[in-house]
Coordinates of C-alpha atoms and ligand atoms in Angstrom, one line a residue:
M10 CA -10.9 -8.5 -29.9
A11 CA -8.6 -10.4 -32.4
T12 CA -6.9 -13.1 -30.7
W13 CA -3.5 -12.2 -32.1
L14 CA -4.1 -8.6 -30.6
L15 CA -4.7 -10.3 -27.0
L16 CA -1.5 -12.3 -27.5
L17 CA 0.6 -9.4 -28.0
A18 CA -0.9 -7.6 -25.2
L19 CA -0.2 -10.3 -23.0
A20 CA 3.2 -10.8 -24.1
A21 CA 3.9 -7.2 -23.7
Y22 CA 3.2 -7.0 -20.1
A23 CA 4.7 -10.5 -19.4
T24 CA 7.9 -8.9 -20.4
A25 CA 7.5 -5.2 -19.5
F26 CA 8.2 -4.9 -16.0
S27 CA 11.5 -2.8 -15.1
N28 CA 13.7 -4.0 -12.4
P29 CA 13.5 -2.1 -9.3
L30 CA 15.8 0.9 -8.8
A31 CA 19.1 -0.1 -7.1
C32 CA 18.7 0.3 -3.3
S33 CA 21.6 0.8 -0.7
G34 CA 22.0 0.5 2.9
T35 CA 19.4 -1.5 4.5
C36 CA 17.0 -2.3 2.1
T37 CA 15.3 -5.5 3.9
D38 CA 12.8 -5.5 6.8
T39 CA 10.3 -3.9 4.4
H40 CA 6.9 -5.6 4.5
D41 CA 4.0 -3.1 3.6
P42 CA 6.3 -0.2 3.2
S43 CA 5.3 3.6 3.6
L44 CA 7.6 6.2 2.2
I45 CA 7.9 10.2 2.2
R46 CA 10.4 12.9 2.1
R47 CA 10.8 15.2 5.1
S48 CA 9.9 18.7 3.9
S49 CA 12.3 20.5 6.1
D50 CA 15.4 18.9 4.8
G51 CA 14.7 16.7 2.0
T52 CA 15.6 13.3 4.2
Y53 CA 13.7 10.5 3.2
Y54 CA 11.8 8.3 5.7
R55 CA 10.5 4.8 5.5
F56 CA 8.3 2.5 7.8
A57 CA 7.3 -0.7 7.6
T58 CA 4.9 -3.7 9.5
G59 CA 6.2 -5.2 12.4
G60 CA 6.9 -4.4 16.2
G61 CA 6.9 -0.6 17.1
I62 CA 7.1 0.2 13.2
D63 CA 11.0 0.6 12.4
I64 CA 12.0 4.3 11.4
Y65 CA 14.5 4.0 8.5
S66 CA 16.0 7.3 7.0
S67 CA 18.0 8.2 3.8
P68 CA 19.4 11.1 2.2
S69 CA 17.9 10.0 -0.9
L70 CA 15.3 7.7 -2.3
T71 CA 17.4 5.1 -3.1
G72 CA 19.6 4.8 0.1
P73 CA 21.8 4.4 1.9
W74 CA 18.9 3.6 4.4
T75 CA 19.8 3.2 8.1
L76 CA 17.6 2.3 11.0
Q77 CA 16.7 5.2 13.4
G78 CA 14.4 3.5 16.0
E79 CA 10.5 3.1 16.4
V80 CA 7.6 4.9 15.8
L81 CA 5.8 2.9 18.8
P82 CA 8.8 1.7 21.1
N83 CA 5.9 0.7 23.8
G84 CA 3.6 -0.6 21.5
S85 CA 0.3 0.9 20.5
G86 CA -2.3 2.4 23.1
I87 CA -4.9 0.3 21.3
D88 CA -5.8 -2.3 23.9
S89 CA -6.1 -5.5 22.0
P90 CA -4.1 -8.4 20.9
G91 CA -1.5 -7.3 18.2
S92 CA -0.8 -3.9 20.0
D93 CA 2.9 -4.7 20.2
D94 CA 3.1 -5.6 16.4
A95 CA 1.8 -2.6 14.4
W96 CA 1.1 -3.5 10.7
A97 CA 1.0 -1.5 7.4
P98 CA 2.0 2.0 8.3
D99 CA 0.6 5.1 5.8
V100 CA 2.3 8.2 6.4
H101 CA 1.3 11.7 5.3
Y102 CA 2.2 15.3 5.8
I103 CA -0.8 17.5 6.6
D104 CA -0.4 21.3 7.9
S105 CA 3.3 20.8 9.1
T106 CA 2.5 17.6 10.9
Y107 CA 3.3 13.8 10.0
Y108 CA 0.6 11.6 10.3
L109 CA 1.1 7.6 10.5
Y110 CA -1.6 5.5 10.4
Y111 CA -1.1 1.7 11.3
A112 CA -3.4 -1.3 12.1
V113 CA -3.7 -3.5 15.2
S114 CA -4.9 -7.2 14.6
T115 CA -3.8 -10.5 14.6
F116 CA -3.6 -12.7 11.3
G117 CA -6.9 -14.3 9.8
T118 CA -9.0 -12.4 12.3
Q119 CA -11.5 -9.3 11.9
E120 CA -10.7 -8.2 15.5
S121 CA -9.0 -5.0 14.2
A122 CA -8.4 -1.4 14.5
I123 CA -6.6 1.5 12.9
G124 CA -4.6 3.5 15.1
V125 CA -2.8 7.1 14.2
A126 CA 0.8 8.7 15.5
T127 CA 1.7 12.2 15.0
S128 CA 4.9 13.9 14.7
A129 CA 6.5 17.1 13.5
T130 CA 9.8 15.5 12.6
M131 CA 9.5 11.6 12.2
A132 CA 12.6 11.0 14.3
P133 CA 12.4 8.4 17.0
G134 CA 11.1 9.8 20.5
T135 CA 9.0 12.5 18.8
W136 CA 5.8 10.3 17.8
T137 CA 2.7 11.0 19.7
D138 CA 0.5 7.7 19.6
H139 CA -3.3 8.7 19.5
G140 CA -4.7 5.0 19.7
S141 CA -7.5 4.0 17.6
T142 CA -9.2 6.5 14.9
G143 CA -12.3 4.4 15.5
V144 CA -12.0 2.7 12.3
E145 CA -12.5 -0.8 13.8
S146 CA -13.9 -3.9 12.8
V147 CA -14.9 -7.1 14.7
T148 CA -16.0 -10.8 13.7
G149 CA -19.2 -10.4 11.4
D150 CA -18.6 -7.3 9.8
D151 CA -18.2 -7.1 6.3
Y152 CA -14.8 -5.7 6.2
N153 CA -11.5 -5.9 8.1
A154 CA -10.1 -2.8 9.5
I155 CA -6.5 -3.0 8.7
D156 CA -4.3 -1.5 5.8
P157 CA -5.1 2.1 6.3
N158 CA -4.7 4.5 3.6
L159 CA -5.5 8.4 3.8
I160 CA -6.1 10.6 0.8
V161 CA -7.1 14.2 1.4
V162 CA -9.3 15.6 -1.6
D163 CA -10.8 19.3 -1.5
G164 CA -10.2 19.3 2.2
T165 CA -12.0 16.0 3.0
N166 CA -10.1 13.1 4.5
Y167 CA -10.9 10.0 2.5
F168 CA -9.8 6.8 4.6
T169 CA -9.5 3.6 2.5
F170 CA -8.8 0.1 4.2
G171 CA -9.6 -3.4 4.0
S172 CA -8.2 -7.0 3.7
F173 CA -10.0 -10.1 2.5
W174 CA -13.7 -10.4 3.6
A175 CA -15.3 -8.0 1.1
D176 CA -12.1 -6.4 0.4
I177 CA -11.6 -2.7 -0.2
F178 CA -13.7 -0.2 1.8
Q179 CA -13.7 3.6 2.2
T180 CA -14.8 6.0 4.9
T181 CA -13.8 9.5 5.9
L182 CA -12.0 10.8 9.0
A183 CA -12.9 14.1 10.7
S184 CA -11.2 17.3 9.9
D185 CA -8.4 16.6 12.6
A186 CA -7.4 13.3 10.8
L187 CA -7.2 11.8 14.0
A188 CA -10.9 10.3 14.3
W189 CA -13.3 8.5 12.4
S190 CA -16.2 11.0 11.0
G191 CA -18.6 8.2 11.6
G192 CA -19.7 7.8 7.9
A193 CA -20.8 4.1 7.3
P194 CA -17.8 2.4 5.2
H195 CA -18.7 1.5 1.5
N196 CA -17.2 -1.1 -0.7
L197 CA -14.7 0.2 -3.2
E198 CA -13.2 -3.0 -4.8
L199 CA -14.1 -6.7 -4.6
N200 CA -12.8 -9.6 -6.1
A201 CA -15.7 -11.8 -5.8
T202 CA -13.8 -15.2 -6.2
A203 CA -12.8 -16.8 -2.8
P204 CA -10.9 -16.2 -0.9
Q205 CA -11.5 -12.6 -2.0
P206 CA -7.8 -11.7 -1.6
S207 CA -7.6 -7.9 -2.2
E208 CA -5.7 -6.0 0.6
G209 CA -3.4 -3.0 0.9
S210 CA -4.9 -0.3 -0.9
Y211 CA -3.4 3.1 -1.7
V212 CA -5.3 5.6 -3.6
Y213 CA -3.2 8.1 -5.6
Q214 CA -4.5 11.3 -7.9
Y215 CA -3.1 11.6 -11.3
G216 CA -4.5 13.7 -14.1
A217 CA -8.3 13.2 -14.4
Y218 CA -8.3 10.1 -12.4
F219 CA -8.0 8.5 -8.8
Y220 CA -6.3 5.1 -9.1
L221 CA -6.9 2.6 -6.6
F222 CA -3.5 0.3 -6.2
F223 CA -3.9 -2.9 -4.4
S224 CA -2.3 -6.0 -3.6
S225 CA -3.8 -9.4 -4.6
G226 CA -3.0 -12.7 -3.2
S227 CA -1.2 -13.7 -0.3
C228 CA 1.4 -11.9 1.4
C229 CA 2.8 -14.4 3.2
G230 CA 2.6 -18.3 3.7
Y231 CA 3.4 -20.8 6.4
D232 CA 6.9 -22.8 7.7
T233 CA 9.0 -21.0 5.1
D234 CA 6.7 -18.3 4.7
R235 CA 6.6 -18.7 1.1
P236 CA 3.0 -18.4 -0.4
A237 CA 2.6 -20.6 -3.2
P238 CA 3.5 -19.6 -6.7
G239 CA 0.4 -18.4 -8.6
D240 CA -0.9 -17.1 -5.0
E241 CA 1.8 -14.7 -4.2
Y242 CA 1.1 -10.8 -3.8
K243 CA 0.8 -8.9 -7.3
I244 CA 0.0 -5.3 -7.6
M245 CA -3.3 -4.5 -9.3
V246 CA -5.1 -1.1 -10.3
C247 CA -8.4 0.2 -10.7
R248 CA -9.6 4.0 -11.7
S249 CA -12.2 6.1 -11.3
E250 CA -12.9 10.0 -11.7
E251 CA -14.4 10.3 -8.4
V252 CA -12.3 9.4 -5.2
T253 CA -15.2 7.9 -3.4
G254 CA -16.3 5.1 -6.2
G255 CA -17.0 4.1 -9.6
Y256 CA -13.6 2.5 -9.8
V257 CA -13.3 0.6 -13.0
C258 CA -11.4 -2.5 -12.1
P259 CA -10.1 -3.8 -15.3
Y260 CA -10.3 -7.6 -14.4
Q261 CA -14.0 -7.0 -14.5
L262 CA -14.1 -5.8 -18.0
P263 CA -11.2 -7.5 -19.6
D264 CA -12.0 -6.9 -23.2
Q265 CA -12.4 -3.1 -22.7
F266 CA -9.1 -3.2 -20.5
Y267 CA -6.7 -5.1 -22.9
A268 CA -8.0 -2.8 -25.6
Q269 CA -7.2 0.1 -23.8
T270 CA -3.9 -1.0 -22.1
G271 CA -2.6 -4.4 -22.5
G272 CA -2.9 -5.6 -19.2
T273 CA -4.6 -5.7 -15.8
L274 CA -1.5 -6.0 -13.7
V275 CA 0.8 -3.3 -12.7
L276 CA 3.5 -5.5 -11.1
G277 CA 3.9 -9.2 -10.7
S278 CA 6.7 -11.6 -10.2
H279 CA 9.3 -11.4 -12.9
G280 CA 13.2 -12.3 -12.5
V281 CA 14.4 -12.3 -8.9
V282 CA 11.3 -10.1 -7.5
Y283 CA 8.7 -12.3 -6.1
G284 CA 5.5 -11.5 -4.7
P285 CA 5.3 -7.5 -5.1
G286 CA 2.8 -6.0 -2.8
G287 CA 2.2 -3.8 0.2
Q288 CA 2.6 -0.9 -2.0
G289 CA 2.0 3.0 -2.2
V290 CA 2.8 5.9 -4.7
Y291 CA 5.1 8.9 -4.0
D292 CA 5.5 11.9 -5.9
D293 CA 9.2 12.4 -5.7
P294 CA 10.7 15.3 -6.9
T295 CA 13.2 13.7 -8.8
Y296 CA 11.9 10.6 -9.9
G297 CA 8.2 11.8 -10.1
P298 CA 5.5 9.2 -9.3
V299 CA 7.0 6.2 -7.9
L300 CA 5.4 2.9 -7.0
Y301 CA 7.1 1.5 -3.9
Y302 CA 6.7 -1.7 -2.6
H303 CA 8.1 -5.0 -0.8
Y304 CA 9.3 -8.0 -2.7
V305 CA 11.3 -11.0 -1.7
D306 CA 14.4 -11.9 -3.9
T307 CA 13.9 -15.7 -4.0
T308 CA 17.6 -16.6 -3.4
I309 CA 17.4 -14.8 -0.1
G310 CA 14.3 -15.8 1.8
Y311 CA 10.5 -15.2 2.7
A312 CA 10.6 -13.8 6.2
D313 CA 9.2 -10.1 7.1
A314 CA 12.7 -9.4 7.9
D315 CA 14.2 -10.7 4.3
K316 CA 11.6 -8.3 2.4
L317 CA 13.3 -5.7 0.1
L318 CA 12.1 -2.4 -0.8
G319 CA 11.3 -1.9 -4.4
I320 CA 10.9 1.2 -6.2
N321 CA 9.9 1.9 -9.9
Q322 CA 9.2 5.0 -11.9
I323 CA 5.5 5.1 -13.0
D324 CA 4.6 5.8 -16.7
F325 CA 0.9 7.4 -16.7
S326 CA 0.9 8.4 -20.4
S327 CA -1.4 5.6 -21.4
G328 CA -4.0 6.6 -18.7
W329 CA -3.1 3.4 -16.7
P330 CA 0.1 3.0 -14.4
V331 CA 3.2 1.1 -16.1
V332 CA 6.3 0.4 -14.4
Ligands
LIG409 C1 8.4 3.8 27.0 O1 8.5 3.2 28.4 C2 9.5 3.8 28.9 C3 9.4 3.0 30.4 O2 8.4 2.9 30.9 C4 9.4 5.2 29.3 O3 10.4 5.6 29.9 C5 9.3 5.9 28.0 O4 9.1 7.3 28.0 C6 8.2 5.2 26.9 N1 8.2 5.9 25.5 C7 7.4 6.3 25.0 C8 7.3 6.8 23.5 O5 6.0 6.4 25.3
LIG410 C1 -9.3 -12.8 -7.6 O1 -9.2 -13.9 -6.7 C2 -8.7 -15.2 -7.1 C3 -8.9 -16.2 -6.0 O2 -7.8 -16.0 -5.1 C4 -7.4 -15.0 -7.8 O3 -7.0 -16.5 -8.3 C5 -7.6 -14.1 -8.8 O4 -6.1 -13.5 -9.6 C6 -7.9 -12.6 -8.4 N1 -8.0 -11.5 -9.4 C7 -7.2 -10.5 -9.4 C8 -7.6 -9.5 -10.4 O5 -6.8 -9.9 -8.4

């Protein structure tokens, strides 16, 4: 590829990110958000990492968001360290029931399990915790069983997860969507460069492709909880014609990727948006497919409680997501 074309491509994506849609009400407390619109009345619900998983609701996608309560007020039934601090919720609506997957772990360890709770309405007090799905990991496994994500394809519950170690893996859940099928997890994405910082995956089907979104870098830091500039979260994507594998991860084929789209990154730091990650995709009736994520505003702070909800519309017209 001609150097000028590469430079043009780099310049295009360095300046191309849109700012998040304006958000009203309580838009903080949003580390690793999960978002869905309740089918019965159109109320939006949002969940995030921490404690018993706070429940926020809003009459619209962009607010005003208000705190309603917690999914797991008494902690998770998973009997291991971290059970009172559930992480990375992933909510889906299947056959008139809301399923919320979450992880129980402690920072930097592989002693991890993915749990699930269900509800008919998502309101506080209506959640039933089913404990572990059986998708778990221990020290020495290839993977770390956190950051769950479900996608149902032709009636099969594909379950993608992973964080650092060998990055992103996929298995399936049984037809009840509550328990592991027993199928061996296989690797979907690997950044071979230590410390192999991919996590928070979300698989979304659009057109002819499955898009594997993930966060690359560090979610958090120490002291002020600020990841070092350059190491902070950014949102990446790979795509495949099959949900189970064959993901083309652009950074592994830079020439091909630049030729197609002009960038490998979906969203990185820009303006006051620092460290966007923990993302998911939701097909909203008003806005169409949106990328939702957390970020910090560098003028506010870096703690989980400071993390803000970001939402951008996605343009898939090039075959790759552009925000
Ligand atoms: C939480 O614990 C309290 C006190 O034991 C109990 O009254 C309440 O029903 C529990 N809530 C749930 C959702 O299990
Ligand atoms: C892969 O990991 C390295 C080391 O942390 C990081 O510098 C790089 O940005 C990562 N690449 C991608 C595409 O995420």
